[in-house]
């Protein structure tokens, strides 16, 4: 059972995380408003989650994020012109993008949604908006890697009171 202090800490972590998502999506929405570009694309929301929740993960690295989105977009745009507008074209393009990301070791899972966005889109791919959005995500990723308060807060697991006593010796960084 959680005590009052643990509940308050848990709520503070949840509010911090919600605030970070609001800030990140808000930045994209503001840039979209100022640039008159449709930046709020579906794949960007899960990217924000990955960046905030796992800032040190390889898939959150700015170079991986940019490369994954670019590769997925290029494959999608090329295959949209080469394949007929059929359900299997969407599936094939999505699988092709995923295969390319894995082969190039630039796996950023939200980028795999780009082929669906492109293949089901009505018209040309919004390259300017896409580029601005990916650059904004890369900046968020850089912030997440440099500013500890930017990242998602993790609430400590509920532990028994006896186990929660402070230790006098700091654990070794090399400990497994």
mmCIF file of C-alpha atoms in Angstrom:
data_model
loop_
_atom_site.group_PDB
_atom_site.id
_atom_site.type_symbol
_atom_site.label_atom_id
_atom_site.label_comp_id
_atom_site.label_asym_id
_atom_site.label_seq_id
_atom_site.Cartn_x
_atom_site.Cartn_y
_atom_site.Cartn_z
ATOM 1 C CA UNK A 1 0.000 0.000 0.000
ATOM 2 C CA UNK A 2 1.324 3.428 -0.885
ATOM 3 C CA UNK A 3 1.698 6.044 1.815
ATOM 4 C CA UNK A 4 0.738 9.708 1.333
ATOM 5 C CA UNK A 5 4.288 10.760 0.380
ATOM 6 C CA UNK A 6 4.530 8.045 -2.297
ATOM 7 C CA UNK A 7 1.123 8.992 -3.708
ATOM 8 C CA UNK A 8 2.110 12.663 -3.910
ATOM 9 C CA UNK A 9 5.413 11.741 -5.560
ATOM 10 C CA UNK A 10 3.646 9.475 -8.050
ATOM 11 C CA UNK A 11 1.136 12.210 -8.901
ATOM 12 C CA UNK A 12 3.967 14.730 -9.293
ATOM 13 C CA UNK A 13 5.727 12.380 -11.731
ATOM 14 C CA UNK A 14 2.530 11.856 -13.721
ATOM 15 C CA UNK A 15 1.851 15.609 -13.885
ATOM 16 C CA UNK A 16 5.450 16.241 -14.964
ATOM 17 C CA UNK A 17 5.155 13.675 -17.758
ATOM 18 C CA UNK A 18 1.809 15.038 -18.917
ATOM 19 C CA UNK A 19 3.272 18.539 -18.876
ATOM 20 C CA UNK A 20 6.213 17.432 -21.012
ATOM 21 C CA UNK A 21 3.887 15.880 -23.587
ATOM 22 C CA UNK A 22 1.768 19.042 -23.608
ATOM 23 C CA UNK A 23 4.913 21.137 -24.097
ATOM 24 C CA UNK A 24 6.296 18.936 -26.885
ATOM 25 C CA UNK A 25 3.025 18.702 -28.821
ATOM 26 C CA UNK A 26 2.415 22.377 -28.099
ATOM 27 C CA UNK A 27 5.735 23.297 -29.706
ATOM 28 C CA UNK A 28 4.815 21.353 -32.830
ATOM 29 C CA UNK A 29 1.337 22.897 -32.868
ATOM 30 C CA UNK A 30 2.797 26.409 -32.466
ATOM 31 C CA UNK A 31 5.319 25.858 -35.252
ATOM 32 C CA UNK A 32 2.491 24.461 -37.394
ATOM 33 C CA UNK A 33 0.385 27.528 -36.694
ATOM 34 C CA UNK A 34 3.212 29.989 -37.400
ATOM 35 C CA UNK A 35 4.412 28.204 -40.544
ATOM 36 C CA UNK A 36 0.949 27.247 -41.850
ATOM 37 C CA UNK A 37 2.262 23.689 -42.275
ATOM 38 C CA UNK A 38 0.426 20.519 -41.174
ATOM 39 C CA UNK A 39 3.054 19.377 -38.641
ATOM 40 C CA UNK A 40 0.819 17.306 -36.417
ATOM 41 C CA UNK A 41 1.302 14.034 -38.251
ATOM 42 C CA UNK A 42 0.290 10.810 -36.535
ATOM 43 C CA UNK A 43 3.810 9.266 -36.403
ATOM 44 C CA UNK A 44 5.159 12.259 -34.465
ATOM 45 C CA UNK A 45 3.122 11.621 -31.289
ATOM 46 C CA UNK A 46 4.684 8.209 -30.585
ATOM 47 C CA UNK A 47 8.086 9.703 -31.403
ATOM 48 C CA UNK A 48 7.531 12.241 -28.648
ATOM 49 C CA UNK A 49 6.712 9.407 -26.265
ATOM 50 C CA UNK A 50 9.898 7.515 -27.201
ATOM 51 C CA UNK A 51 12.012 10.668 -26.874
ATOM 52 C CA UNK A 52 10.570 11.601 -23.475
ATOM 53 C CA UNK A 53 10.302 8.139 -21.953
ATOM 54 C CA UNK A 54 13.599 6.704 -23.222
ATOM 55 C CA UNK A 55 15.923 9.612 -24.060
ATOM 56 C CA UNK A 56 19.096 7.485 -23.851
ATOM 57 C CA UNK A 57 17.725 4.690 -26.043
ATOM 58 C CA UNK A 58 19.386 4.390 -29.462
ATOM 59 C CA UNK A 59 16.017 4.856 -31.184
ATOM 60 C CA UNK A 60 15.730 8.276 -29.487
ATOM 61 C CA UNK A 61 19.065 9.544 -30.819
ATOM 62 C CA UNK A 62 18.612 12.559 -33.122
ATOM 63 C CA UNK A 63 20.627 11.000 -35.953
ATOM 64 C CA UNK A 64 18.661 7.733 -35.776
ATOM 65 C CA UNK A 65 15.358 9.591 -35.610
ATOM 66 C CA UNK A 66 16.152 11.754 -38.646
ATOM 67 C CA UNK A 67 17.591 8.876 -40.674
ATOM 68 C CA UNK A 68 14.645 6.594 -39.902
ATOM 69 C CA UNK A 69 12.076 9.171 -40.961
ATOM 70 C CA UNK A 70 13.990 10.089 -44.125
ATOM 71 C CA UNK A 71 14.470 6.460 -45.200
ATOM 72 C CA UNK A 72 10.826 5.605 -44.480
ATOM 73 C CA UNK A 73 9.629 8.673 -46.404
ATOM 74 C CA UNK A 74 11.865 8.051 -49.432
ATOM 75 C CA UNK A 75 10.816 4.395 -49.673
ATOM 76 C CA UNK A 76 7.163 5.382 -49.270
ATOM 77 C CA UNK A 77 7.190 8.130 -51.888
ATOM 78 C CA UNK A 78 9.021 5.933 -54.403
ATOM 79 C CA UNK A 79 6.708 2.963 -53.891
ATOM 80 C CA UNK A 80 3.547 5.110 -53.942
ATOM 81 C CA UNK A 81 4.328 6.003 -57.554
ATOM 82 C CA UNK A 82 5.356 2.449 -58.469
ATOM 83 C CA UNK A 83 2.523 0.483 -56.866
ATOM 84 C CA UNK A 84 -1.214 0.575 -57.509
ATOM 85 C CA UNK A 85 -3.511 2.085 -54.872
ATOM 86 C CA UNK A 86 -4.381 -1.224 -53.218
ATOM 87 C CA UNK A 87 -4.511 -2.515 -49.660
ATOM 88 C CA UNK A 88 -1.530 -4.778 -50.259
ATOM 89 C CA UNK A 89 0.550 -1.810 -51.452
ATOM 90 C CA UNK A 90 0.208 -0.217 -48.025
ATOM 91 C CA UNK A 91 1.274 -3.453 -46.347
ATOM 92 C CA UNK A 92 4.187 -4.020 -48.731
ATOM 93 C CA UNK A 93 5.457 -0.460 -48.366
ATOM 94 C CA UNK A 94 5.250 -0.592 -44.578
ATOM 95 C CA UNK A 95 7.113 -3.905 -44.513
ATOM 96 C CA UNK A 96 9.736 -2.552 -46.919
ATOM 97 C CA UNK A 97 10.328 0.506 -44.756
ATOM 98 C CA UNK A 98 10.632 -1.621 -41.626
ATOM 99 C CA UNK A 99 13.087 -3.951 -43.358
ATOM 100 C CA UNK A 100 15.207 -1.004 -44.505
ATOM 101 C CA UNK A 101 15.261 0.549 -41.019
ATOM 102 C CA UNK A 102 16.334 -2.735 -39.473
ATOM 103 C CA UNK A 103 18.949 -3.416 -42.170
ATOM 104 C CA UNK A 104 20.445 0.054 -41.719
ATOM 105 C CA UNK A 105 20.262 -0.225 -37.897
ATOM 106 C CA UNK A 106 18.240 2.986 -37.634
ATOM 107 C CA UNK A 107 15.146 1.579 -36.014
ATOM 108 C CA UNK A 108 12.818 4.282 -34.713
ATOM 109 C CA UNK A 109 9.463 2.444 -34.452
ATOM 110 C CA UNK A 110 7.179 5.471 -35.043
ATOM 111 C CA UNK A 111 8.824 6.038 -38.444
ATOM 112 C CA UNK A 112 7.293 2.774 -39.643
ATOM 113 C CA UNK A 113 3.938 4.602 -39.683
ATOM 114 C CA UNK A 114 5.164 6.959 -42.428
ATOM 115 C CA UNK A 115 4.353 4.518 -45.261
ATOM 116 C CA UNK A 116 0.759 4.316 -44.066
ATOM 117 C CA UNK A 117 0.566 8.117 -43.973
ATOM 118 C CA UNK A 118 2.038 8.396 -47.472
ATOM 119 C CA UNK A 119 0.203 5.512 -49.117
ATOM 120 C CA UNK A 120 -3.209 6.524 -47.787
ATOM 121 C CA UNK A 121 -2.670 10.239 -48.385
ATOM 122 C CA UNK A 122 -4.718 12.132 -50.927
ATOM 123 C CA UNK A 123 -2.158 13.984 -52.994
ATOM 124 C CA UNK A 124 1.489 14.856 -52.701
ATOM 125 C CA UNK A 125 3.534 14.143 -49.617
ATOM 126 C CA UNK A 126 3.854 17.318 -47.466
ATOM 127 C CA UNK A 127 7.665 17.383 -47.595
ATOM 128 C CA UNK A 128 8.128 20.825 -46.009
ATOM 129 C CA UNK A 129 5.877 20.023 -43.052
ATOM 130 C CA UNK A 130 7.454 16.605 -42.654
ATOM 131 C CA UNK A 131 10.965 18.081 -42.642
ATOM 132 C CA UNK A 132 10.083 20.784 -40.110
ATOM 133 C CA UNK A 133 8.415 18.203 -37.868
ATOM 134 C CA UNK A 134 11.361 15.797 -37.992
ATOM 135 C CA UNK A 135 13.817 18.604 -37.227
ATOM 136 C CA UNK A 136 11.635 19.688 -34.281
ATOM 137 C CA UNK A 137 11.635 16.084 -33.013
ATOM 138 C CA UNK A 138 15.432 15.934 -33.356
ATOM 139 C CA UNK A 139 15.756 19.136 -31.309
ATOM 140 C CA UNK A 140 13.474 17.611 -28.656
ATOM 141 C CA UNK A 141 15.676 14.534 -28.677
ATOM 142 C CA UNK A 142 18.808 16.629 -28.168
ATOM 143 C CA UNK A 143 17.118 18.457 -25.287
ATOM 144 C CA UNK A 144 16.014 15.160 -23.780
ATOM 145 C CA UNK A 145 19.586 13.898 -23.848
ATOM 146 C CA UNK A 146 21.037 17.050 -22.269
ATOM 147 C CA UNK A 147 18.386 18.337 -19.867
ATOM 148 C CA UNK A 148 17.450 15.835 -17.154
ATOM 149 C CA UNK A 149 14.190 17.631 -16.249
ATOM 150 C CA UNK A 150 13.027 17.462 -19.892
ATOM 151 C CA UNK A 151 12.721 13.693 -19.858
ATOM 152 C CA UNK A 152 9.870 11.698 -18.425
ATOM 153 C CA UNK A 153 10.014 11.260 -14.683
ATOM 154 C CA UNK A 154 9.956 7.714 -13.411
ATOM 155 C CA UNK A 155 8.131 7.045 -10.219
ATOM 156 C CA UNK A 156 9.924 4.784 -7.778
ATOM 157 C CA UNK A 157 8.371 1.378 -7.383
ATOM 158 C CA UNK A 158 6.426 0.908 -4.202
ATOM 159 C CA UNK A 159 8.779 -0.788 -1.761
ATOM 160 C CA UNK A 160 8.209 -2.030 1.753
ATOM 161 C CA UNK A 161 9.082 0.548 4.430
ATOM 162 C CA UNK A 162 12.054 -1.495 5.697
ATOM 163 C CA UNK A 163 13.580 -1.704 2.226
ATOM 164 C CA UNK A 164 13.110 2.019 1.657
ATOM 165 C CA UNK A 165 15.672 2.973 4.308
ATOM 166 C CA UNK A 166 18.532 5.100 2.926
ATOM 167 C CA UNK A 167 21.886 3.439 2.351
ATOM 168 C CA UNK A 168 25.132 4.948 3.576
ATOM 169 C CA UNK A 169 27.256 3.658 0.701
ATOM 170 C CA UNK A 170 26.492 4.617 -2.877
ATOM 171 C CA UNK A 171 26.230 1.635 -5.221
ATOM 172 C CA UNK A 172 29.066 1.144 -7.670
ATOM 173 C CA UNK A 173 28.402 2.262 -11.223
ATOM 174 C CA UNK A 174 29.943 -0.967 -12.444
ATOM 175 C CA UNK A 175 27.513 -3.109 -10.469
ATOM 176 C CA UNK A 176 25.233 -5.260 -12.559
#
